[in-house]
Short mmCIF file of C-alpha atoms and ligand atoms in Angstrom, two decimals:
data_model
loop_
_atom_site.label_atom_id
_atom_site.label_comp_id
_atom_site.label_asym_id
_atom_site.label_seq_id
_atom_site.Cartn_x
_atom_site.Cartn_y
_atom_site.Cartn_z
CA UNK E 290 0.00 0.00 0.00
CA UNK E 291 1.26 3.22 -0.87
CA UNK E 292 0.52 6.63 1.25
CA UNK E 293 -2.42 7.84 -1.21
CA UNK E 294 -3.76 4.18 -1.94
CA UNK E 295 -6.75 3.32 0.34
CA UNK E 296 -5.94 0.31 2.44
CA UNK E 297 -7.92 -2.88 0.75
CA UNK E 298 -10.13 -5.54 2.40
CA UNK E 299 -10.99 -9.05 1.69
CA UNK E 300 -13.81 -10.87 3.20
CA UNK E 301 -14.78 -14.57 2.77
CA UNK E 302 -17.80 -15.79 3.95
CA UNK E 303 -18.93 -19.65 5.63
CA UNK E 304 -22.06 -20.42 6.60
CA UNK E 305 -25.90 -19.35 6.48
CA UNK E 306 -27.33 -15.95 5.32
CA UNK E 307 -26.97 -14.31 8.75
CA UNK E 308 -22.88 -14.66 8.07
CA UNK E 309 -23.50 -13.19 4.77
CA UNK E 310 -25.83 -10.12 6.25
CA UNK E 311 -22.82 -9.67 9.03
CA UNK E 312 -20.42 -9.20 5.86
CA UNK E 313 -22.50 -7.10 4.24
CA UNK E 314 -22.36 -4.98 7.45
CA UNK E 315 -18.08 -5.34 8.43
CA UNK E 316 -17.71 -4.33 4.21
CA UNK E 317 -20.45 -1.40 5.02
CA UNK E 318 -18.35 -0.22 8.03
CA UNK E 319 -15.03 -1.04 6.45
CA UNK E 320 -15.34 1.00 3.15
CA UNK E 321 -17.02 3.98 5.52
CA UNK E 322 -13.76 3.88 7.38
CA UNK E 323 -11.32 4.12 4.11
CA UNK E 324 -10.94 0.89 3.05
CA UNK E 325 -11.31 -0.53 -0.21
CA UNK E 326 -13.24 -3.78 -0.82
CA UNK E 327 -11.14 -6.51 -2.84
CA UNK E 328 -12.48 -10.04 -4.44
CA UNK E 329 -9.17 -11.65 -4.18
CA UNK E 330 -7.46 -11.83 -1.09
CA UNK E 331 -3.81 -11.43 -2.70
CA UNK E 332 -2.30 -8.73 -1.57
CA UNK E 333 -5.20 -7.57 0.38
CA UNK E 334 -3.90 -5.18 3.40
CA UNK E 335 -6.75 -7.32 5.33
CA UNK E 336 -8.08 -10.54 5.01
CA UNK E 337 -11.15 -11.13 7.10
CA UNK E 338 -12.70 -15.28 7.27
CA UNK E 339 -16.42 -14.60 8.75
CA UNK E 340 -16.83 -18.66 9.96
CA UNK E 341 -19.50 -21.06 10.63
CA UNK E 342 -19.27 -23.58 13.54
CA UNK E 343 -22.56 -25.45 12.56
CA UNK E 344 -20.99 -28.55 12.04
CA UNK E 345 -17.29 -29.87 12.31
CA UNK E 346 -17.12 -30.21 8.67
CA UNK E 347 -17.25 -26.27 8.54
CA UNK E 348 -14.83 -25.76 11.03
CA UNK E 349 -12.18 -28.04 9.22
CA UNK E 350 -12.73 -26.34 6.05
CA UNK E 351 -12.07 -23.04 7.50
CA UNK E 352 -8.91 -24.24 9.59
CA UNK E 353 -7.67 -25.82 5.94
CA UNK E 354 -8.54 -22.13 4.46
CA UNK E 355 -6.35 -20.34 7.20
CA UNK E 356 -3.63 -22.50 6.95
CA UNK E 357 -3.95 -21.67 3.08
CA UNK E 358 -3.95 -18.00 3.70
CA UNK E 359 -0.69 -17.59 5.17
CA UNK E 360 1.06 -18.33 1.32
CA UNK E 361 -1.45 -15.31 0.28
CA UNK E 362 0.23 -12.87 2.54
CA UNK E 363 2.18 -10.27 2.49
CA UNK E 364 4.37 -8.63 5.00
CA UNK E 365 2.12 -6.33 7.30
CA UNK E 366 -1.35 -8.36 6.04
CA UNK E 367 -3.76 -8.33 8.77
CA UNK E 368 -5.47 -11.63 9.20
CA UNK E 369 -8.53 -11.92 11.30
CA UNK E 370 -11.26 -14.51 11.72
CA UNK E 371 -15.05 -13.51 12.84
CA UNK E 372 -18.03 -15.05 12.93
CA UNK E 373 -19.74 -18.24 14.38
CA UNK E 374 -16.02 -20.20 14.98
CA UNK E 375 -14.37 -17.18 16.18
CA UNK E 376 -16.74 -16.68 18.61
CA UNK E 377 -16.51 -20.25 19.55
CA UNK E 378 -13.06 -20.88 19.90
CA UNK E 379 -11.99 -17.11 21.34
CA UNK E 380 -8.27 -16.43 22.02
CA UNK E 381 -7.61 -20.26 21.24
CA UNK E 382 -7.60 -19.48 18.17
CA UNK E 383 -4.77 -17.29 18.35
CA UNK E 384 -2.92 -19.58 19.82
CA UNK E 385 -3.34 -22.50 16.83
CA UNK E 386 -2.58 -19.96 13.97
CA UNK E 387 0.15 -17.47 15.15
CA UNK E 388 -0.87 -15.61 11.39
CA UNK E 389 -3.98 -14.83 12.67
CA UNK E 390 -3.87 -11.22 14.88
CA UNK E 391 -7.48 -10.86 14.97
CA UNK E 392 -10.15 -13.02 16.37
CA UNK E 393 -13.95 -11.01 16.66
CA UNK E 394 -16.90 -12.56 17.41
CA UNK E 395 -20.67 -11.62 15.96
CA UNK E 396 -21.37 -8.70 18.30
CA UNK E 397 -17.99 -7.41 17.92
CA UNK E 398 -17.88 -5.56 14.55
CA UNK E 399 -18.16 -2.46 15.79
CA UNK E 400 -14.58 -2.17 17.09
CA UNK E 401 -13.24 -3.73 13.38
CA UNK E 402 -11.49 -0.52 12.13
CA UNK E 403 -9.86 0.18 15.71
CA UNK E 404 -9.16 -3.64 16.35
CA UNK E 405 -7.25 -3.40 12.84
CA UNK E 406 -5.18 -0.17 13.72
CA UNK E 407 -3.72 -2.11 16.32
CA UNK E 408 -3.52 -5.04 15.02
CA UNK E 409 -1.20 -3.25 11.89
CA UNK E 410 0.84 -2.42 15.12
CA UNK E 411 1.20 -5.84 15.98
CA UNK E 412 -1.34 -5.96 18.66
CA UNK E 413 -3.29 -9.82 18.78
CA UNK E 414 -6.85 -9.36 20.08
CA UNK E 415 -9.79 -12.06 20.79
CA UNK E 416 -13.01 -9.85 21.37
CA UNK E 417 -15.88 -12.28 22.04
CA UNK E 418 -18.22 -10.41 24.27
CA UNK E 419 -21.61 -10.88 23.76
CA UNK E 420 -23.62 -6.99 23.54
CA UNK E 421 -27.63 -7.95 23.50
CA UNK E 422 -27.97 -4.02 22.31
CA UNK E 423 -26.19 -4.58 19.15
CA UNK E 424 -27.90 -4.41 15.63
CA UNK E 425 -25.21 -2.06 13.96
CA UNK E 426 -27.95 -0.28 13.81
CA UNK E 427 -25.38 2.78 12.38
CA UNK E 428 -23.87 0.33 9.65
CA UNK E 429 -24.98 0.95 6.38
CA UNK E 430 -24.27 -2.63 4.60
CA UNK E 431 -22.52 -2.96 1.71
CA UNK E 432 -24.83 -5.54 -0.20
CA UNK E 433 -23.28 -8.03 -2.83
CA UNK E 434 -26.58 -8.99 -4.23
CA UNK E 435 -28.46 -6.72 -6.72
CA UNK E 436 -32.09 -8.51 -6.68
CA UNK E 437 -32.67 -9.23 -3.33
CA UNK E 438 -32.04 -8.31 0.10
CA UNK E 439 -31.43 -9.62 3.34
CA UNK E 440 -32.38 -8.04 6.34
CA UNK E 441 -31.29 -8.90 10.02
CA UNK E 442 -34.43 -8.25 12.14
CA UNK E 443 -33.59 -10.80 15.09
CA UNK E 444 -29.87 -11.72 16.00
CA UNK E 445 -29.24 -14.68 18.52
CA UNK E 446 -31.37 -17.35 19.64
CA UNK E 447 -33.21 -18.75 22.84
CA UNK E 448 -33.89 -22.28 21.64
CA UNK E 449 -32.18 -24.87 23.14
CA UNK E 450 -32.07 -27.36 20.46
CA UNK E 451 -29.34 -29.95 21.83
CA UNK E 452 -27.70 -30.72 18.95
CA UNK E 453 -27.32 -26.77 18.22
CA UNK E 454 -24.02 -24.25 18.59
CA UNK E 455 -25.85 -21.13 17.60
CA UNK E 456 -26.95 -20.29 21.15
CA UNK E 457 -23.32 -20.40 22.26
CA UNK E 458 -21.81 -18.19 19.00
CA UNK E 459 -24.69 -15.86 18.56
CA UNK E 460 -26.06 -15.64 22.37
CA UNK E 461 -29.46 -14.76 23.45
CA UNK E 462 -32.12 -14.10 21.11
CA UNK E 463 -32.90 -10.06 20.60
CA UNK E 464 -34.71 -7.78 17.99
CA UNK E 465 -34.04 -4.81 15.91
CA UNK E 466 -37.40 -2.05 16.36
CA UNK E 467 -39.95 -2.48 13.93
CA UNK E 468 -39.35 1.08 12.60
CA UNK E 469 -35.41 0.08 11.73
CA UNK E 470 -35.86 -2.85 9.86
CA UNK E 471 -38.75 -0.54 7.67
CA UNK E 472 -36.18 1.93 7.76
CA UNK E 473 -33.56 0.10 6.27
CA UNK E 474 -36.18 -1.62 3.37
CA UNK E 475 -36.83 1.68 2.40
CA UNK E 476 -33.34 2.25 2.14
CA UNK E 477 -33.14 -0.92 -0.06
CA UNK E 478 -35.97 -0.17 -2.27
CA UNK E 479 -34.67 3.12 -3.30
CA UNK E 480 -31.73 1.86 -4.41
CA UNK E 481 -33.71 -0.76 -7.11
CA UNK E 482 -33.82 -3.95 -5.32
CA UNK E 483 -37.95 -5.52 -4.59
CA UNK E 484 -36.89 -8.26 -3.16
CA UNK E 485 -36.67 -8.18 0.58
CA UNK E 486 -35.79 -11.31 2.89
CA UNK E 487 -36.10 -11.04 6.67
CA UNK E 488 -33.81 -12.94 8.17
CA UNK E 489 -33.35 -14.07 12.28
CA UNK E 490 -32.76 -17.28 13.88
CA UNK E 491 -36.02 -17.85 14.59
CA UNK E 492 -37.58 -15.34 13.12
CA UNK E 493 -41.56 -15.64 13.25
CA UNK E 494 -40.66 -15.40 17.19
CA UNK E 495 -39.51 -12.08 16.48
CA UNK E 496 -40.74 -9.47 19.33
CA UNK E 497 -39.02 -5.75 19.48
CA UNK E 498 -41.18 -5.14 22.86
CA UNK E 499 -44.51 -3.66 21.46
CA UNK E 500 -44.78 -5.32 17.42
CA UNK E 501 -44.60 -9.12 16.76
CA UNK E 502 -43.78 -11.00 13.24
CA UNK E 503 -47.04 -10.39 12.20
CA UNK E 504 -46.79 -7.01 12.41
CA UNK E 505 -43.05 -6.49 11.01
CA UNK E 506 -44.44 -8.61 7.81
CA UNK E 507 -47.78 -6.37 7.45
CA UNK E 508 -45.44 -3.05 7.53
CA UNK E 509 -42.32 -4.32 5.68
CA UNK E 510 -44.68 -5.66 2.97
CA UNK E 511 -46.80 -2.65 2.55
CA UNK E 512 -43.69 -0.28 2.26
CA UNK E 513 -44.27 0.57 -1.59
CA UNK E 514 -41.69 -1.29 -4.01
CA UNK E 515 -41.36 -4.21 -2.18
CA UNK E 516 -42.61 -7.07 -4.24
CA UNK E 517 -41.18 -10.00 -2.60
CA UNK E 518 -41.04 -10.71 0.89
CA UNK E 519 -39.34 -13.83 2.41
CA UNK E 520 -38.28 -14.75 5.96
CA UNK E 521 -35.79 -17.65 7.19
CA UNK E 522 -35.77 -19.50 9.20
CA UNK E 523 -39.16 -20.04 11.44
CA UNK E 524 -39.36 -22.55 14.44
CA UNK E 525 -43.07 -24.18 14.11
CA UNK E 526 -43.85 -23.02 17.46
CA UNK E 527 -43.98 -19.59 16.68
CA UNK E 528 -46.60 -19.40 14.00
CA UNK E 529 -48.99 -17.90 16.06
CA UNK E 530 -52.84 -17.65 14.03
CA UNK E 531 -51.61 -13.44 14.00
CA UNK E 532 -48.64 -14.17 11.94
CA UNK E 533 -50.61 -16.89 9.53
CA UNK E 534 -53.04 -14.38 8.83
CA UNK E 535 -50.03 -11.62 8.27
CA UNK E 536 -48.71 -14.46 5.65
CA UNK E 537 -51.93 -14.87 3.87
CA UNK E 538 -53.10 -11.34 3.65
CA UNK E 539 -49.73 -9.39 2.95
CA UNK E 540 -49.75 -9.76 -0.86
CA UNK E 541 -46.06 -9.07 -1.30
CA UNK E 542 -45.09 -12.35 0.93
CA UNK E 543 -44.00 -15.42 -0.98
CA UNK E 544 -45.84 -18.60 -1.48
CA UNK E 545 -42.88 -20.68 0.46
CA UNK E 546 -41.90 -21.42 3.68
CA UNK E 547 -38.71 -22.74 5.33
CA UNK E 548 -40.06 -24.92 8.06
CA UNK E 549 -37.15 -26.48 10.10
CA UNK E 550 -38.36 -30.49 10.72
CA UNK E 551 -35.23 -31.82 12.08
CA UNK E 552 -36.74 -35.91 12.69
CA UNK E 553 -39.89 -37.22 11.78
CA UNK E 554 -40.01 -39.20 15.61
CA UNK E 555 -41.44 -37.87 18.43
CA UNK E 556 -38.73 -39.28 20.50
CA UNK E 557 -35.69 -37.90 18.42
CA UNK E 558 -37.62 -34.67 18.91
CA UNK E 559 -37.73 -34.58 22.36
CA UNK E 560 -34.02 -35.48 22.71
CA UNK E 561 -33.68 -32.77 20.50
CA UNK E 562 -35.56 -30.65 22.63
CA UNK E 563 -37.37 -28.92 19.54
CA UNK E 564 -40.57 -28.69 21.62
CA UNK E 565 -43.03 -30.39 18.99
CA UNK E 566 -44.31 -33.78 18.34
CA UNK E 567 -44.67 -35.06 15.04
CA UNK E 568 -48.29 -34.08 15.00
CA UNK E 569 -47.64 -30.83 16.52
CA UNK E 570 -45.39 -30.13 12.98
CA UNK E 571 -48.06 -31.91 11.11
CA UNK E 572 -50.62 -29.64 12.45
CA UNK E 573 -48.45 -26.23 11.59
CA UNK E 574 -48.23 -27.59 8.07
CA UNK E 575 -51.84 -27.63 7.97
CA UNK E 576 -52.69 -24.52 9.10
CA UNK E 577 -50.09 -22.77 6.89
CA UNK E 578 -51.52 -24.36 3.71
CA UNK E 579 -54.88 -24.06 4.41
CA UNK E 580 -54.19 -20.23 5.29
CA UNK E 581 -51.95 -20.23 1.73
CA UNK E 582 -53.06 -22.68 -0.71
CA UNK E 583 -50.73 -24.39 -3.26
CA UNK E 584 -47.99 -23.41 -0.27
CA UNK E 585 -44.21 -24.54 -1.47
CA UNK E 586 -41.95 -26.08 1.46
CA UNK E 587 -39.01 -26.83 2.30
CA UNK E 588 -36.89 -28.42 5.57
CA UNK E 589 -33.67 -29.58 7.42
CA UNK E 590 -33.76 -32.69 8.56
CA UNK E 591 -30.29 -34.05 10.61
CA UNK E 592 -29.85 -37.99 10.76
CA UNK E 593 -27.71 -40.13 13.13
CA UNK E 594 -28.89 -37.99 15.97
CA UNK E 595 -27.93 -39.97 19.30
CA UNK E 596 -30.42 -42.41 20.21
CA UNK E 597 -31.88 -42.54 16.62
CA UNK E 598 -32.98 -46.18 15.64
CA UNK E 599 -34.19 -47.47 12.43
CA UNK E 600 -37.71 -47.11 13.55
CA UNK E 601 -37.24 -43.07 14.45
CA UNK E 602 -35.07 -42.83 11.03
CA UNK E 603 -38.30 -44.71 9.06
CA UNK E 604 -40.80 -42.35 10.88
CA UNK E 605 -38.80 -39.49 9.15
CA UNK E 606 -38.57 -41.17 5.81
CA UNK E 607 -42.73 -41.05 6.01
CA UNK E 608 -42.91 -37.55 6.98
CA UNK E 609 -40.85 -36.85 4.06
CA UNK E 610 -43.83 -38.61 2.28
CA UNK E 611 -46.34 -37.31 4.21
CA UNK E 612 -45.70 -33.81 4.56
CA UNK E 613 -44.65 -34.03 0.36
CA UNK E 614 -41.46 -31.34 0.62
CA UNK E 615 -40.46 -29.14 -2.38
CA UNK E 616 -37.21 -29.72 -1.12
CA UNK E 617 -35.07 -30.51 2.26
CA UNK E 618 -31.39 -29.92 3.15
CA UNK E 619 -30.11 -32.74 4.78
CA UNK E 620 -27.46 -33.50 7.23
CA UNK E 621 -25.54 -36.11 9.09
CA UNK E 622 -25.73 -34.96 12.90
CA UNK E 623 -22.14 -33.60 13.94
CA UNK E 624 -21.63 -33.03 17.78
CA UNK E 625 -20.74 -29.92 18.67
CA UNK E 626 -18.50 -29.51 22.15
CA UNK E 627 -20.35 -28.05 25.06
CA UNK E 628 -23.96 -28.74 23.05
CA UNK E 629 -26.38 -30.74 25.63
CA UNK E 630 -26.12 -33.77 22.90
CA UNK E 631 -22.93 -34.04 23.83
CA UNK E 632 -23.85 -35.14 26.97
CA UNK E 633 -25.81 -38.60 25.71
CA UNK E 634 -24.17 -41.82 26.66
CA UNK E 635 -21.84 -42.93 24.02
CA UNK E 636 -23.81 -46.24 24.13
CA UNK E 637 -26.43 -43.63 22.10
CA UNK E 638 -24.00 -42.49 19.57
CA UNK E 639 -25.29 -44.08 15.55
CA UNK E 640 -21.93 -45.17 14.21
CA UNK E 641 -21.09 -43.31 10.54
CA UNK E 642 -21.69 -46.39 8.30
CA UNK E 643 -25.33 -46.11 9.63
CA UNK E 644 -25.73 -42.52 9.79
CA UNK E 645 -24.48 -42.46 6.12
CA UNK E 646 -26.24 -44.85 4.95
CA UNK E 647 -29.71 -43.03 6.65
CA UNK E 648 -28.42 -39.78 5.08
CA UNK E 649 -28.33 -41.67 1.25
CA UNK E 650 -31.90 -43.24 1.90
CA UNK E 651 -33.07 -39.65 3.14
CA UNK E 652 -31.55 -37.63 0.13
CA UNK E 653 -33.35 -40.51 -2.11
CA UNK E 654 -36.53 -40.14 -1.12
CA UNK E 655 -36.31 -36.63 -1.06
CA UNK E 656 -35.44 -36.31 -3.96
CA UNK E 657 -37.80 -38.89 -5.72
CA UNK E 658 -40.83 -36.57 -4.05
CA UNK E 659 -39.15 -32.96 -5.33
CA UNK E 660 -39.25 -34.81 -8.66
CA UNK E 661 -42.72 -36.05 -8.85
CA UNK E 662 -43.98 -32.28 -7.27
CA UNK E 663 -41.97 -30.71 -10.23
CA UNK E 664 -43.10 -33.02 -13.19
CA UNK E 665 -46.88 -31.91 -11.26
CA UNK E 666 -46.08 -28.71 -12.24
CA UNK E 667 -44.80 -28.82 -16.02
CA UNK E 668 -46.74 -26.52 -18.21
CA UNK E 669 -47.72 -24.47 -15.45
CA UNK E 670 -47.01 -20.34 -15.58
CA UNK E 671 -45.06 -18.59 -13.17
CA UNK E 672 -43.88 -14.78 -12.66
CA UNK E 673 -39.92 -15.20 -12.67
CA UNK E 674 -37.27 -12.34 -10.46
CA UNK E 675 -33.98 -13.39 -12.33
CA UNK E 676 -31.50 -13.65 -10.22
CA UNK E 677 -28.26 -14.10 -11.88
CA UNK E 678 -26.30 -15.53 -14.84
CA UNK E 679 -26.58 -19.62 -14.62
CA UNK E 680 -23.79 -21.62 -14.37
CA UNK E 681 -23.84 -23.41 -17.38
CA UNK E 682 -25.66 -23.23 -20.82
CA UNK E 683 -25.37 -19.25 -21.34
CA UNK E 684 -28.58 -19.44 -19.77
CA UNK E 685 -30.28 -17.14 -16.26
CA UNK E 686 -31.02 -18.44 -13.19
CA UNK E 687 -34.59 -16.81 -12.14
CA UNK E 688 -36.74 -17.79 -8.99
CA UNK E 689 -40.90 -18.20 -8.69
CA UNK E 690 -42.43 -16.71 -5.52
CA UNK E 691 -43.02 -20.41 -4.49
CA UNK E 692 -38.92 -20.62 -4.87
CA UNK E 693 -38.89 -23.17 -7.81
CA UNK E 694 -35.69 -22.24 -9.76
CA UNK E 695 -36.21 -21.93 -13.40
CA UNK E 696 -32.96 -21.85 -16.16
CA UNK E 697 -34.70 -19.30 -18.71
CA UNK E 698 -32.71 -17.68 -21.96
CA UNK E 699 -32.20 -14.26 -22.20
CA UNK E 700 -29.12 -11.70 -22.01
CA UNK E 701 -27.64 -10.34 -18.39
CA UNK E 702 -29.82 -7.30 -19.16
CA UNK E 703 -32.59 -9.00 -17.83
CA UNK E 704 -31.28 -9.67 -14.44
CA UNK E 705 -33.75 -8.02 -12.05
CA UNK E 706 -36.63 -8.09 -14.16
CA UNK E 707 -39.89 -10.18 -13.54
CA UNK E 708 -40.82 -12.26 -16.27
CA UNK E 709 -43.47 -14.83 -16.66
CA UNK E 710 -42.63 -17.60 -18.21
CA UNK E 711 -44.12 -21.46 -18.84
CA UNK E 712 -42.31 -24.33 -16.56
CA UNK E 713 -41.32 -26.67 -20.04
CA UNK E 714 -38.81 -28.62 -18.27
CA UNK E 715 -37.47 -30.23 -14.98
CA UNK E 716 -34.07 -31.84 -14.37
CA UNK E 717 -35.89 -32.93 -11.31
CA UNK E 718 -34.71 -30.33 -9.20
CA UNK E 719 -34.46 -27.00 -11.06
CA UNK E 720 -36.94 -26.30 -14.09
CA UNK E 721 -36.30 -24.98 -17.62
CA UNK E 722 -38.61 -22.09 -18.05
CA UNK E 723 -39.77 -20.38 -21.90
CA UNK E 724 -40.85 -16.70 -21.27
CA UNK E 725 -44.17 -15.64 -22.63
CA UNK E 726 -44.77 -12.93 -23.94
CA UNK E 727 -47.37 -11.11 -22.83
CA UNK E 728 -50.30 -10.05 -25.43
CA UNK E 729 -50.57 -5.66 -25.74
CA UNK E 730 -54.04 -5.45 -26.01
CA UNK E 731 -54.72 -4.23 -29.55
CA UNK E 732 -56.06 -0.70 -29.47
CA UNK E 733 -60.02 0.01 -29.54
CA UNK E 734 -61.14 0.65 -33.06
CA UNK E 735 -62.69 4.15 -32.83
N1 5AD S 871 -25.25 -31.47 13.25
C1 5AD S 871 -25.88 -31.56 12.05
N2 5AD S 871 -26.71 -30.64 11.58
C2 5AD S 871 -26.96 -29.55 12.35
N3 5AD S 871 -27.74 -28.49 12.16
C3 5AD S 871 -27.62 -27.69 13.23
N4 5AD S 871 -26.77 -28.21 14.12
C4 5AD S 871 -26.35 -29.39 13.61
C5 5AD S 871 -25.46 -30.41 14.05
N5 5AD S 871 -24.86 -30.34 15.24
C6 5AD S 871 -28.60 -28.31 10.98
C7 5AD S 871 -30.06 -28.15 11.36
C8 5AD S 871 -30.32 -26.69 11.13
C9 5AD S 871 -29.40 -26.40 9.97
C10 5AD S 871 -29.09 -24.97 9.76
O1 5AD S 871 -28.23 -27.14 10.29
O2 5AD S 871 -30.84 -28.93 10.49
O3 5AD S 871 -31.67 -26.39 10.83
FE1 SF4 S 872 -24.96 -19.36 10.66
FE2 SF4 S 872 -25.20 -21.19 12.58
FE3 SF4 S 872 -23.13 -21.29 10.93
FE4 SF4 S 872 -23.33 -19.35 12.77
S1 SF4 S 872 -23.13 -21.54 13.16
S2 SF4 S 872 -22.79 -19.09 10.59
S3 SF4 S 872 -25.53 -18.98 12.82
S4 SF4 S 872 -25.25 -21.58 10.36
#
């Protein structure tokens, strides 16, 4: 860096959207503080990994992409890792990687342009305190994505799912005023994007002290411009009838929701302590479709959790069946140190063969019922946002409200733009989409 050059900053990003939001937010302060954001962390004055600790797998992956980093630096680079792992790990982390000076957990973003200053000076800092006032509410976040938007409205979490990290790396649940997050999508719209997603941990349990989800979703909906509204991810206990009814009457929400399963088994529930029964989740289905007919959606469901036996893993096999899922992410469980699953006799643990071999059935049938939904649906219309340029075939990658993906044709001048088009194909998972062309009335003969 020379004297007049602006310092540059590099950010890569692990994890779910919230980790993405948070970078949008540490580039927003960054580049308000002088520096310049990079895509290529060679020769960046400051490389920044924002981590996930969900599962181990993560956390190995980001160790290997440390270790990797130190060839990409140069003398006086400023290394620091934030986020989910960060915030897990603390000072340790300074200790296992001596190139890493900086180690800043989710509520500590605030202090990143004074915490690199002295870092540059070859001060080492772990700052993993935990502020339950914190929304950056200041930040103005430098967003990435030109269609759609994500939106913090909720950080932290006060579930106690046993199998889950997130309580320890995010902390207790909290939420941003009602009049912020409308605020900010105001913000959003003006600069071109209609697509708004509101994202919190558990978000439909959102509460800022006087407005609850319904309400956010009735005034973030009605601000004018928005056109699509989304939220991730719910817990099923927090669909209150208020925040159905918000769903089904705010026009501008979207015909899908994310809706967390986890097991199909009553008793891998409870171990999980997700605080439903299979016919409590059965019953929140039902009332969201028949409040929003022709409703698209989707899950996580973990295998192998301890104490799972072939007769809990089949009962989630025929929810899959029952509940008919446009699609689920699926995962292997993964203990996570100083999570209460931990804490299961090892007698309970499901050894990896089986686990894996659960995980292959799951992803089958999954995937056999996302098919048959999708062939359901060739020939059908939908109005298209595209999204991007796809990754192969010179083609775009454009979403329906109810979050089908459709490959259409078309130039990048058309990312942004709705579009309706006719469903003509389906790979199974994604669909090949032909736009139509809507009819201009012919004029009235005088
Ligand atoms: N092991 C495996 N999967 C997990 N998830 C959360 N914690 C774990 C874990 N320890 C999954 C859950 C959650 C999703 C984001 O990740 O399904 O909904
Ligand atoms: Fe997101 Fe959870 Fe990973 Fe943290 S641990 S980045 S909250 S998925």
């Amino acid at each position: 860096m020379t004297a007049s050059q602006r310092p540059t900053v590099y950010i890569e990003t692990y994890g779910c959207q919230m980790n993405v939001s948070d970078t949008e937010l540490m580039l927003g302060k960054l580049t308000a503080s002088g520096y310049e954001a990079v895509a290529q962390p060679d020769g960046a004055d400051v490389i920044l990994i924002n981590t996930c600790a969900i599962r181990e797998h993560a956390e190995q992956r980001v160790m290997g992409r440390i270790g990797e980093m130190k060839s990409r630096m140069s003398r006086g680079t400023v290394l620091g890792v934030t986020g989910c792992m960060a915030q897990r790990l603390g000072a340790e982390l300074l200790d296992r990687a001596k190139h890493v000076s900086l180690v800043i957990g989710p509520d500590g973003y605030r202090d990143l342009p004074s915490l690199i200053e002295s870092a540059r000076e070859g001060v080492r800092a772990a700052a993993t305190e935990f502020d339950l006032e914190e929304h950056y509410e200041d930040f103005t976040a430098r967003r990435f994505d030109g269609v759609k938007a994500w939106i913090p409205v909720q950080r932290g979490c006060d579930y106690r799912c046993t199998y889950c990290i997130v309580p320890t790396t995010r902390g207790p649940e909290r939420s941003r005023k009602l009049a912020e997050v409308v605020r900010e999508t105001e913000a959003v719209v003006a600069s071109g994007i209609s697509e708004i997603v509101l994202l919190g941990q558990t978000v439909n349990s959102y509460f800022d002290g006087a407005h609850d989800f319904a309400d956010l979703l009735r005034a973030v909906g009605s601000v004018e411009g928005v056109r699509r509204l989304r939220f991730t991810s719910p817990h099923p206990n927090d669909f209150s009838d208020r925040v159905i009814r918000a769903i089904a009457e705010t026009t501008t929400v979207c015909e899908h929701v994310h809706l967390p399963m986890q097991s199909g088994s009553t008793r891998t529930l409870k171990r999980m302590l997700r605080r439903y029964t299979r016919e409590g989740y059965l019953e929140c289905v039902d009332r969201l479709r028949s409040a929003v007919p022709d409703l698209s959606l989707t899950t996580d469901i973990i295998v192998g959790f301890p104490g799972e036996t072939e007769a809990d893993f089949s009962e989630t096999l025929s929810m899959v069946e029952a509940v008919g899922f446009d699609d689920a992410y699926t995962f292997k469980f993964s203990p996570r140190d100083g999570t209460p699953a931990t804490r299961f006799p090892a007698s309970d643990s499901v050894p990896d063969e089986i686990a894996s071999e659960r995980l292959a059935r799951l992803i089958a049938t999954v995937r056999a019922r996302t098919r048959e939904r999708n062939l359901e649906l060739l020939g059908q219309r939908r109005e298209v946002l595209v999204e991007k340029p796809a990754r192969r075939g010179g083609l775009l990658q454009s979403k329906t409200r109810d979050f089908k993906v459709v490959m259409i044709p078309g130039d990048a001048s058309l990312i942004g733009r709705y579009l309706n088009v006719e469903l003509t194909g389906t790979t199974g998972s994604t669909f090949l989409g032909q736009v139509v062309h809507q009819r201009t009335p012919l004029p009235l003969a005088v």
